[in-house]
XYZ file of C-alpha atoms in Angstrom:
631
model
C 93.276 117.117 82.880
C 94.524 116.761 86.454
C 90.984 116.897 87.844
C 89.902 114.210 85.434
C 92.832 112.021 86.456
C 91.952 112.498 90.133
C 88.304 111.602 89.504
C 89.175 108.444 87.573
C 91.795 107.405 90.145
C 89.289 107.986 92.955
C 86.825 105.702 91.236
C 89.527 103.134 90.555
C 90.585 103.034 94.206
C 87.015 102.499 95.408
C 86.054 99.555 93.259
C 87.322 97.318 90.468
C 86.126 98.297 87.076
C 87.340 96.218 84.209
C 86.359 93.338 82.021
C 89.080 90.867 81.093
C 91.716 93.343 79.958
C 94.653 91.084 80.777
C 95.516 90.911 77.073
C 96.455 94.623 77.240
C 99.281 93.940 79.712
C 102.632 93.403 77.926
C 104.582 90.217 78.464
C 107.565 92.066 79.971
C 105.643 93.967 82.677
C 107.496 93.568 85.987
C 104.653 94.586 88.323
C 100.964 93.807 87.845
C 98.149 94.666 90.281
C 94.642 93.312 89.734
C 91.261 94.002 91.343
C 88.281 91.761 90.590
C 85.107 93.826 90.395
C 82.826 90.813 90.196
C 84.156 89.437 93.492
C 83.659 92.779 95.225
C 80.124 93.232 93.926
C 79.240 89.856 95.414
C 80.203 91.303 98.807
C 78.533 94.697 98.328
C 75.703 95.430 95.907
C 75.738 98.427 93.588
C 73.009 100.084 95.614
C 75.011 99.612 98.817
C 78.130 100.934 97.121
C 76.323 104.053 95.890
C 74.911 104.708 99.364
C 78.172 104.066 101.188
C 80.281 106.957 102.473
C 82.969 106.336 99.836
C 80.461 106.056 96.983
C 78.504 109.124 98.123
C 81.691 111.192 98.351
C 82.704 110.233 94.806
C 79.246 111.099 93.446
C 79.232 114.398 95.304
C 82.689 115.307 93.980
C 81.901 114.636 90.312
C 78.411 116.206 90.542
C 79.812 119.691 91.122
C 79.410 120.407 87.413
C 76.096 120.812 85.591
C 75.100 117.137 85.633
C 74.193 115.247 88.759
C 75.240 111.603 89.087
C 73.116 109.211 91.119
C 75.097 106.019 90.568
C 78.678 105.029 89.922
C 77.373 103.178 86.873
C 76.594 106.574 85.312
C 80.321 106.997 84.591
C 80.052 104.315 81.894
C 82.553 101.888 83.407
C 81.985 98.142 83.673
C 81.880 97.564 87.410
C 81.657 93.797 87.311
C 84.962 92.732 85.768
C 88.703 92.896 86.422
C 90.904 95.998 86.346
C 94.675 96.233 86.163
C 97.687 98.389 86.909
C 101.116 97.485 85.568
C 104.673 98.823 85.680
C 107.000 98.285 82.723
C 110.686 99.238 82.602
C 113.241 99.645 79.844
C 116.479 101.562 79.399
C 114.871 104.864 78.305
C 111.445 105.168 79.965
C 109.273 103.494 82.600
C 105.524 103.153 82.159
C 102.867 103.278 84.883
C 99.636 102.120 83.272
C 96.024 101.680 84.393
C 93.613 99.697 82.229
C 89.903 100.309 82.871
C 87.105 98.704 80.794
C 84.120 100.641 79.517
C 80.570 99.288 79.549
C 78.739 102.237 77.945
C 81.020 104.467 75.873
C 78.292 107.115 75.420
C 77.896 107.497 79.196
C 81.668 107.498 79.593
C 82.230 110.261 77.027
C 79.369 112.260 78.480
C 81.100 111.971 81.847
C 84.392 113.135 80.300
C 82.797 116.145 78.611
C 81.117 117.107 81.875
C 84.375 116.913 83.832
C 86.656 118.340 81.139
C 86.241 120.887 78.349
C 88.897 119.381 76.098
C 87.956 118.303 72.605
C 87.793 114.559 71.904
C 89.333 113.285 68.661
C 88.765 109.916 66.967
C 91.455 108.408 64.744
C 90.558 105.002 63.322
C 88.543 104.057 66.402
C 91.185 105.286 68.866
C 89.842 108.181 70.895
C 91.792 110.708 72.954
C 91.869 114.369 73.940
C 93.071 116.795 71.311
C 95.427 118.422 73.813
C 96.885 116.421 76.703
C 99.137 117.879 79.359
C 100.895 114.918 80.963
C 100.888 111.242 80.146
C 98.349 109.754 77.762
C 94.679 108.725 77.909
C 93.162 106.753 75.027
C 90.059 104.616 74.708
C 87.781 102.773 72.318
C 84.281 101.409 72.773
C 85.365 98.849 75.369
C 88.470 99.948 77.289
C 90.277 103.016 78.677
C 94.094 103.040 78.947
C 96.012 105.622 80.987
C 99.814 105.704 80.615
C 102.192 107.920 82.587
C 105.796 107.642 81.466
C 108.906 108.744 83.350
C 112.197 108.978 81.478
C 115.401 107.429 82.836
C 118.084 110.088 83.284
C 120.932 107.617 82.942
C 119.823 106.826 79.381
C 120.103 110.491 78.383
C 123.734 110.755 79.500
C 124.797 108.772 76.451
C 126.382 111.116 73.875
C 124.651 109.436 70.945
C 121.255 109.816 72.643
C 122.018 113.457 73.500
C 122.725 114.230 69.847
C 119.739 112.230 68.609
C 117.241 114.259 70.639
C 119.012 117.628 70.532
C 119.788 117.758 74.246
C 122.468 119.752 76.037
C 125.513 117.927 77.417
C 125.912 118.411 81.135
C 129.162 119.539 82.748
C 128.955 118.347 86.368
C 132.267 119.842 87.450
C 131.082 123.488 87.495
C 127.975 122.656 89.462
C 129.864 120.511 91.962
C 132.464 123.275 92.467
C 129.674 125.752 93.103
C 128.044 123.450 95.666
C 131.396 122.870 97.413
C 131.947 126.634 97.659
C 128.446 127.179 99.009
C 129.053 124.563 101.689
C 132.221 126.394 102.779
C 130.256 129.631 103.151
C 127.620 127.855 105.245
C 130.307 126.377 107.500
C 131.888 129.811 108.046
C 128.508 131.411 108.736
C 127.759 128.702 111.303
C 131.120 129.425 112.924
C 130.256 133.126 113.095
C 126.982 132.282 114.841
C 128.791 130.062 117.338
C 131.323 132.819 117.971
C 128.485 135.256 118.612
C 127.004 132.903 121.212
C 130.377 132.600 122.928
C 130.553 136.399 122.957
C 128.200 136.473 125.958
C 130.575 134.433 128.112
C 134.120 135.620 127.246
C 135.976 138.902 126.994
C 134.494 141.317 124.488
C 137.752 142.397 122.798
C 138.944 138.850 122.002
C 135.660 137.763 120.493
C 135.279 140.960 118.453
C 138.689 140.361 116.838
C 137.865 136.730 116.083
C 134.460 137.571 114.621
C 135.938 140.382 112.511
C 138.579 138.054 111.046
C 136.010 135.351 110.372
C 133.609 137.758 108.657
C 136.440 138.994 106.387
C 137.307 135.398 105.450
C 133.621 134.641 104.866
C 133.281 137.688 102.596
C 136.327 136.679 100.554
C 134.999 133.175 100.048
C 131.576 134.540 99.153
C 133.096 136.868 96.519
C 134.991 133.954 94.987
C 131.833 131.854 94.845
C 129.879 134.721 93.293
C 132.149 134.383 90.264
C 130.945 130.793 89.937
C 127.275 131.764 89.719
C 127.581 131.794 85.934
C 128.485 128.103 86.068
C 125.420 127.461 88.203
C 123.339 129.490 85.743
C 124.627 127.199 82.998
C 123.443 124.211 84.988
C 120.031 125.875 85.413
C 119.752 126.482 81.666
C 120.790 122.915 80.955
C 118.238 121.560 83.406
C 115.338 123.651 82.100
C 116.087 122.902 78.429
C 116.633 119.173 78.864
C 113.745 118.814 81.324
C 111.331 120.309 78.790
C 112.600 118.124 75.946
C 112.535 114.937 78.026
C 109.038 115.782 79.239
C 107.866 116.086 75.631
C 109.530 112.775 74.783
C 107.813 111.101 77.746
C 104.456 112.470 76.581
C 105.049 111.284 72.995
C 106.262 107.829 74.014
C 103.395 107.432 76.513
C 100.856 108.137 73.778
C 102.528 105.631 71.458
C 102.537 103.034 74.224
C 98.847 103.612 75.020
C 97.814 103.222 71.354
C 100.005 100.118 71.032
C 98.390 98.518 74.096
C 94.909 99.210 72.820
C 95.423 96.810 69.899
C 98.011 94.495 71.474
C 97.594 90.841 70.364
C 97.308 88.044 72.907
C 100.637 86.646 71.706
C 102.449 89.674 73.196
C 100.472 89.815 76.437
C 101.260 88.754 79.973
C 99.127 85.656 79.358
C 102.235 84.114 77.803
C 104.108 84.438 81.121
C 103.891 81.210 83.138
C 104.921 82.891 86.399
C 102.074 85.388 86.115
C 99.521 82.681 85.241
C 100.626 80.751 88.308
C 99.874 83.786 90.505
C 96.220 84.039 89.414
C 93.514 83.119 91.916
C 89.816 83.482 91.080
C 88.888 83.646 94.767
C 91.145 86.613 95.554
C 89.578 90.075 95.415
C 92.953 91.628 94.558
C 96.419 90.384 93.638
C 99.893 91.877 93.262
C 102.569 90.156 91.191
C 106.208 91.279 90.985
C 108.221 89.220 88.547
C 111.742 90.505 89.024
C 113.081 92.731 91.790
C 116.509 92.835 90.157
C 115.287 94.723 87.076
C 113.484 97.236 89.281
C 116.599 97.845 91.400
C 118.843 98.080 88.343
C 116.480 100.618 86.835
C 116.234 102.665 90.021
C 119.973 102.860 90.706
C 120.744 103.546 87.064
C 119.494 107.085 87.595
C 122.176 109.774 87.735
C 120.760 110.917 91.074
C 122.017 107.618 92.503
C 125.273 107.413 90.518
C 127.319 106.926 93.702
C 125.150 103.877 94.489
C 125.170 102.697 90.903
C 127.879 100.155 91.686
C 125.756 98.386 94.279
C 125.134 94.909 92.939
C 121.444 94.877 93.911
C 120.431 93.363 90.597
C 122.649 90.349 91.216
C 121.732 90.112 94.887
C 118.004 89.979 94.105
C 118.248 88.004 90.867
C 115.414 85.516 90.318
C 113.442 87.075 93.168
C 109.773 87.991 92.974
C 106.590 88.284 95.000
C 102.933 87.356 94.783
C 100.359 88.844 97.164
C 96.671 87.873 97.302
C 93.920 89.683 99.193
C 90.837 87.768 100.326
C 87.817 89.590 101.773
C 85.736 86.953 103.489
C 82.785 86.842 105.817
C 84.830 86.434 108.998
C 88.256 87.836 108.078
C 90.446 89.918 105.818
C 93.394 87.797 104.726
C 96.542 88.807 102.839
C 98.841 85.975 101.737
C 102.242 86.747 100.203
C 104.822 84.423 98.694
C 108.371 85.668 98.195
C 110.611 83.673 95.863
C 114.386 84.023 95.719
C 117.466 82.653 94.017
C 119.105 79.376 95.056
C 121.992 81.247 96.671
C 119.749 83.593 98.646
C 117.425 80.769 99.702
C 120.348 78.718 100.999
C 121.543 81.643 103.130
C 118.068 82.391 104.497
C 117.461 78.753 105.371
C 120.551 78.803 107.561
C 119.680 82.170 109.133
C 116.108 81.108 109.992
C 116.960 77.642 111.301
C 116.319 78.503 114.986
C 112.998 78.088 116.766
C 111.489 80.281 119.441
C 112.413 79.378 123.022
C 109.501 77.362 124.456
C 110.298 78.710 127.941
C 108.912 82.096 126.809
C 105.397 80.600 126.981
C 105.691 80.351 130.793
C 105.587 84.147 131.017
C 102.576 84.976 128.827
C 99.179 85.845 130.239
C 96.917 86.564 127.279
C 94.174 88.001 129.501
C 96.465 90.977 130.193
C 98.017 91.048 126.737
C 97.381 93.719 124.111
C 99.740 92.129 121.631
C 103.138 90.629 120.968
C 105.901 90.330 118.414
C 108.308 87.410 118.139
C 111.361 86.804 116.009
C 113.663 83.845 115.710
C 116.900 83.666 113.727
C 120.242 81.924 114.100
C 122.725 84.586 115.174
C 125.668 82.406 114.231
C 124.315 81.695 110.744
C 123.405 85.367 110.279
C 126.947 86.449 111.181
C 128.309 83.832 108.773
C 125.964 84.536 105.850
C 125.287 88.256 106.087
C 128.901 89.315 105.356
C 128.817 87.113 102.232
C 125.675 88.865 101.002
C 127.120 92.297 101.791
C 130.388 91.474 100.053
C 128.475 90.497 96.940
C 126.474 93.712 97.213
C 129.424 96.118 97.576
C 132.058 94.351 95.486
C 131.065 96.116 92.243
C 131.191 99.664 93.599
C 133.652 101.551 91.379
C 135.163 103.727 94.120
C 135.069 101.659 97.280
C 134.295 98.085 96.205
C 137.711 96.653 97.075
C 137.892 98.573 100.370
C 134.371 97.446 101.305
C 135.305 93.830 100.634
C 138.404 94.100 102.810
C 136.405 95.737 105.619
C 133.821 92.947 105.527
C 136.544 90.281 105.581
C 138.195 92.018 108.555
C 134.836 92.167 110.371
C 134.333 88.427 109.874
C 137.906 87.687 110.953
C 137.687 89.670 114.200
C 134.215 88.506 115.174
C 133.799 85.268 117.096
C 130.430 84.134 115.709
C 130.254 81.156 118.043
C 130.789 83.281 121.159
C 128.295 85.934 120.084
C 125.646 83.290 119.319
C 126.087 81.857 122.812
C 125.357 85.251 124.372
C 122.442 85.987 122.010
C 121.231 82.918 120.033
C 118.753 85.053 118.105
C 115.192 84.607 119.430
C 113.094 87.192 121.236
C 109.518 87.874 122.324
C 108.081 91.338 123.014
C 104.819 91.467 124.990
C 102.700 94.625 125.205
C 100.453 94.488 128.260
C 99.217 98.051 128.682
C 99.277 101.731 127.822
C 99.199 104.294 130.609
C 99.712 107.989 131.279
C 102.334 109.140 133.748
C 103.471 112.530 134.972
C 107.027 113.470 134.091
C 109.061 116.226 135.717
C 111.551 117.966 133.462
C 113.813 120.996 133.703
C 114.141 123.908 131.288
C 116.359 126.971 131.454
C 115.330 130.579 131.009
C 117.026 133.977 131.380
C 116.086 136.101 134.390
C 116.162 139.913 134.489
C 119.936 139.812 135.113
C 120.506 137.687 131.972
C 121.411 134.636 134.060
C 120.270 131.073 133.377
C 117.597 129.925 135.844
C 116.304 126.388 136.185
C 112.541 126.030 135.700
C 110.908 122.758 136.752
C 107.802 121.695 134.807
C 105.504 118.701 134.722
C 103.927 117.058 131.697
C 101.847 113.935 131.063
C 103.190 111.285 128.704
C 101.624 108.118 127.327
C 103.947 105.148 127.875
C 103.747 101.411 127.138
C 103.847 98.614 129.697
C 105.887 95.787 128.229
C 107.967 92.691 128.868
C 110.817 91.713 126.539
C 112.377 88.241 126.664
C 115.663 87.365 124.928
C 117.362 83.961 125.064
C 120.961 83.606 126.221
C 123.136 80.502 126.557
C 126.107 82.260 128.148
C 125.310 85.164 130.476
C 128.875 85.807 131.703
C 129.438 88.844 129.518
C 126.001 90.254 130.381
C 126.716 89.821 134.087
C 130.042 91.639 133.699
C 128.257 94.506 131.981
C 125.637 94.632 134.766
C 128.306 94.679 137.501
C 130.092 97.517 135.719
C 126.802 99.468 135.530
C 126.245 98.954 139.269
C 129.715 100.315 140.053
C 128.971 103.380 137.943
C 125.643 103.770 139.805
C 123.669 103.436 136.607
C 121.859 100.344 137.873
C 120.683 99.201 141.317
C 120.052 95.658 142.556
C 116.792 94.853 144.369
C 115.413 91.440 145.441
C 116.896 89.385 142.613
C 116.404 91.857 139.768
C 117.956 95.128 138.631
C 116.518 98.621 138.194
C 117.616 101.082 135.551
C 116.418 104.580 136.349
C 116.443 106.913 133.363
C 116.591 110.623 134.296
C 113.471 112.584 133.313
C 111.847 109.387 132.057
C 108.243 108.514 132.997
C 109.145 104.913 133.793
C 111.784 102.717 135.372
C 113.087 99.666 133.549
C 113.481 96.394 135.473
C 115.571 93.484 134.215
C 116.850 90.099 135.323
C 118.499 86.948 133.959
C 116.861 83.622 134.821
C 116.570 80.167 133.197
C 118.598 81.275 130.163
C 116.321 84.253 129.511
C 117.023 87.976 129.786
C 113.860 89.701 131.070
C 113.402 93.438 130.492
C 110.159 95.092 131.527
C 108.341 98.073 132.994
C 106.306 96.262 135.672
C 108.030 95.685 139.032
C 105.171 93.409 140.085
C 105.695 91.123 137.069
C 109.455 91.078 137.583
C 108.929 90.030 141.206
C 106.686 87.159 140.099
C 109.218 86.036 137.500
C 112.041 85.912 140.055
C 109.906 84.127 142.678
C 108.462 81.647 140.157
C 104.862 82.747 140.809
C 104.042 84.220 137.378
C 100.432 83.322 136.490
C 100.832 82.205 132.883
C 97.885 81.618 130.584
C 98.355 80.975 126.878
C 96.018 79.195 124.483
C 96.914 76.630 121.848
C 96.129 79.275 119.208
C 98.986 81.484 120.385
C 101.326 78.574 121.067
C 100.969 77.480 117.447
C 101.318 81.025 116.102
C 104.502 81.618 118.106
C 106.259 78.272 117.741
C 105.439 77.522 114.099
C 106.504 80.918 112.757
C 109.875 82.447 112.064
C 108.257 85.839 112.708
C 104.879 86.623 114.234
C 102.952 89.640 115.486
C 99.554 89.744 117.178
C 97.208 92.537 118.252
C 94.065 92.282 120.378
C 91.906 95.144 119.100
C 89.535 95.250 122.047
C 92.362 95.249 124.600
C 94.136 98.028 122.729
C 91.044 100.222 122.451
C 90.190 99.729 126.131
C 93.691 100.773 127.282
C 94.010 103.972 125.214
C 93.728 107.003 127.568
C 90.685 109.071 126.563
C 90.673 111.753 129.258
C 92.127 114.504 127.089
C 90.348 113.516 123.877
C 87.432 115.295 122.258
C 83.959 113.779 122.506
C 84.050 113.028 118.788
C 87.268 111.035 119.088
C 85.999 109.215 122.193
C 82.860 108.202 120.275
C 84.986 106.869 117.408
C 87.227 104.867 119.736
C 84.200 103.462 121.540
C 82.839 102.347 118.175
C 86.203 100.746 117.424
C 86.176 99.059 120.845
C 82.775 97.505 120.125
C 83.561 96.597 116.520
C 87.050 95.147 116.455
C 88.616 91.721 116.765
C 92.089 90.203 116.693
C 94.703 90.533 113.972
C 97.997 88.798 113.370
C 100.937 88.421 110.989
C 103.127 85.356 110.637
C 105.832 84.076 108.309
C 106.755 80.490 107.556
C 110.080 78.755 107.196
C 111.616 78.716 103.710
C 110.440 75.827 101.578
C 112.448 75.320 98.420
C 112.997 78.848 97.148
C 109.855 80.372 98.649
C 108.827 81.938 101.923
C 105.167 82.591 102.788
C 103.705 85.276 105.031
C 100.117 85.769 106.144
C 98.240 88.725 107.621
C 94.743 88.258 109.054
C 92.312 90.817 110.456
C 89.257 89.168 111.971
C 85.817 90.631 111.227
C 83.418 91.134 114.175
C 80.134 89.221 114.138
C 78.239 92.519 113.848
C 79.577 92.966 110.285
C 78.456 91.082 107.169
C 81.871 90.716 105.571
C 85.364 92.196 105.410
C 84.599 94.674 102.596
C 81.639 96.254 104.373
C 83.703 96.301 107.571
C 86.453 98.301 105.827
C 83.901 100.745 104.415
C 82.375 101.215 107.882
C 85.801 101.932 109.393
C 86.487 104.541 106.690
C 83.109 106.160 107.251
C 83.413 106.241 111.041
C 86.843 107.846 111.133
C 86.334 110.172 108.147
C 83.302 112.007 109.472
């Protein structure tokens, strides 16, 4: 059963294999993932897919039995339609479901019999295995449905439910007392170990007495806790009995759900959900739709394993929030576009927090010819300090044990903090530039015992890979920062040289240089660059492409693949790894991520990986990357 599941999942991850099975998805599904097989097969033919590294590995894996498979079509699936995964939650059980269409049921069942010796039964056109271990697999002539259910522990704490299903009631007090006692024993044992270490440095008689007393106390505690082992045994019995019964219930309910989905009418399907229909895009190769984060959080923190967090008001905090993600595999790029929607209250807070723009002066200190990548972020510190406590107060206010205390602590934090003053020191925008990766020798000291059992210092040298970077942070009031710098100079933690400061970190492979100029705090690893910044001779070079990406985005990140590959030290690498990196160097382009300002109740984000001209399209490029680094 497990091998069959692995084989089917492996196939599912490699390509999309379903006709229009959207009608099998229930209307109340909270997560739906879709892969369009037809779109993928337009990018890579069946023959190319069979001959690819991924396709060949799948065929080799499933051909270990008597039959040999020459094509992925031999499994009987329909490779040219749309497949789905969905997640459905309710108070008692959660369902993870995969829906896969079948093109040739005879080929499919032949494949099943070859991979699994279980008997197939047919009840009114619904086929399944006679004996199934976990979850449920059912199919008919046109579609396969796999359901794996996981019960919700919180549901089974209800006394009526316990009696209904013949479960054992759980007494937490005995188990918690046992755990508390065990922790005391561990603490005493740790103390004994520490005392033994001290034994080498103090008088023998004193330590022997202390250790003897501690061991006696430890033994007494241990004997008391031994009496509580019966309580722990009770917990074990409870767990094993209830676990088995709940597992059987999950199996039974999963089978019922799978059979129900197989004949589900359109009127009960996700096609009646306007939000889901709005997320559909025929051009996307894959999509992910999450309707309601609040129901997912409520379900997660309803578990007894999170009972102390059960009071967190995550459901309310993320009410009316969802996400849509679309993946496009095009000729020149891989593009992932996500849209996050939120409640009116959350949107209003985020609009205030993201109202700042990146400091345009940062552009004067970018030279993209030396740049591997960057990351920028721009928020309003003042708005964040105003709004974040409100969100946290809403989050913690419902906690049964500490809700009131948490609210008071948050109010006190807001009262003591001068948001205006803090926002003057750090308005909230920053830019991190990565310009290189290098290897440097580091000297470090270890200690070993000599023949006389005395500590001796041993000096060693090792090579470490370190980044070369420049970090810029805006400031409108540098008085506090200057006070902090002057204090560090007095304590000899920092030295002043030619208009900038040097922070030397003991046993570190690099020095950190920093300065404050033109309302910007500069922190970097290059003394040459810091000199140019102070003297006003920095040779900036930034294209309109990067200006737009930086200034129009609330958050952005960029990576130059060729620059990165060329800077990675290869001296100590194997020939095989060097060959792979050289391939990557010759077959990689730029990639970036950016997020937009909030519009209405939505915020968009985009990730793009450019495809080199040597590749036909993004899908074949991904397959080539997998093949190169898997061999």
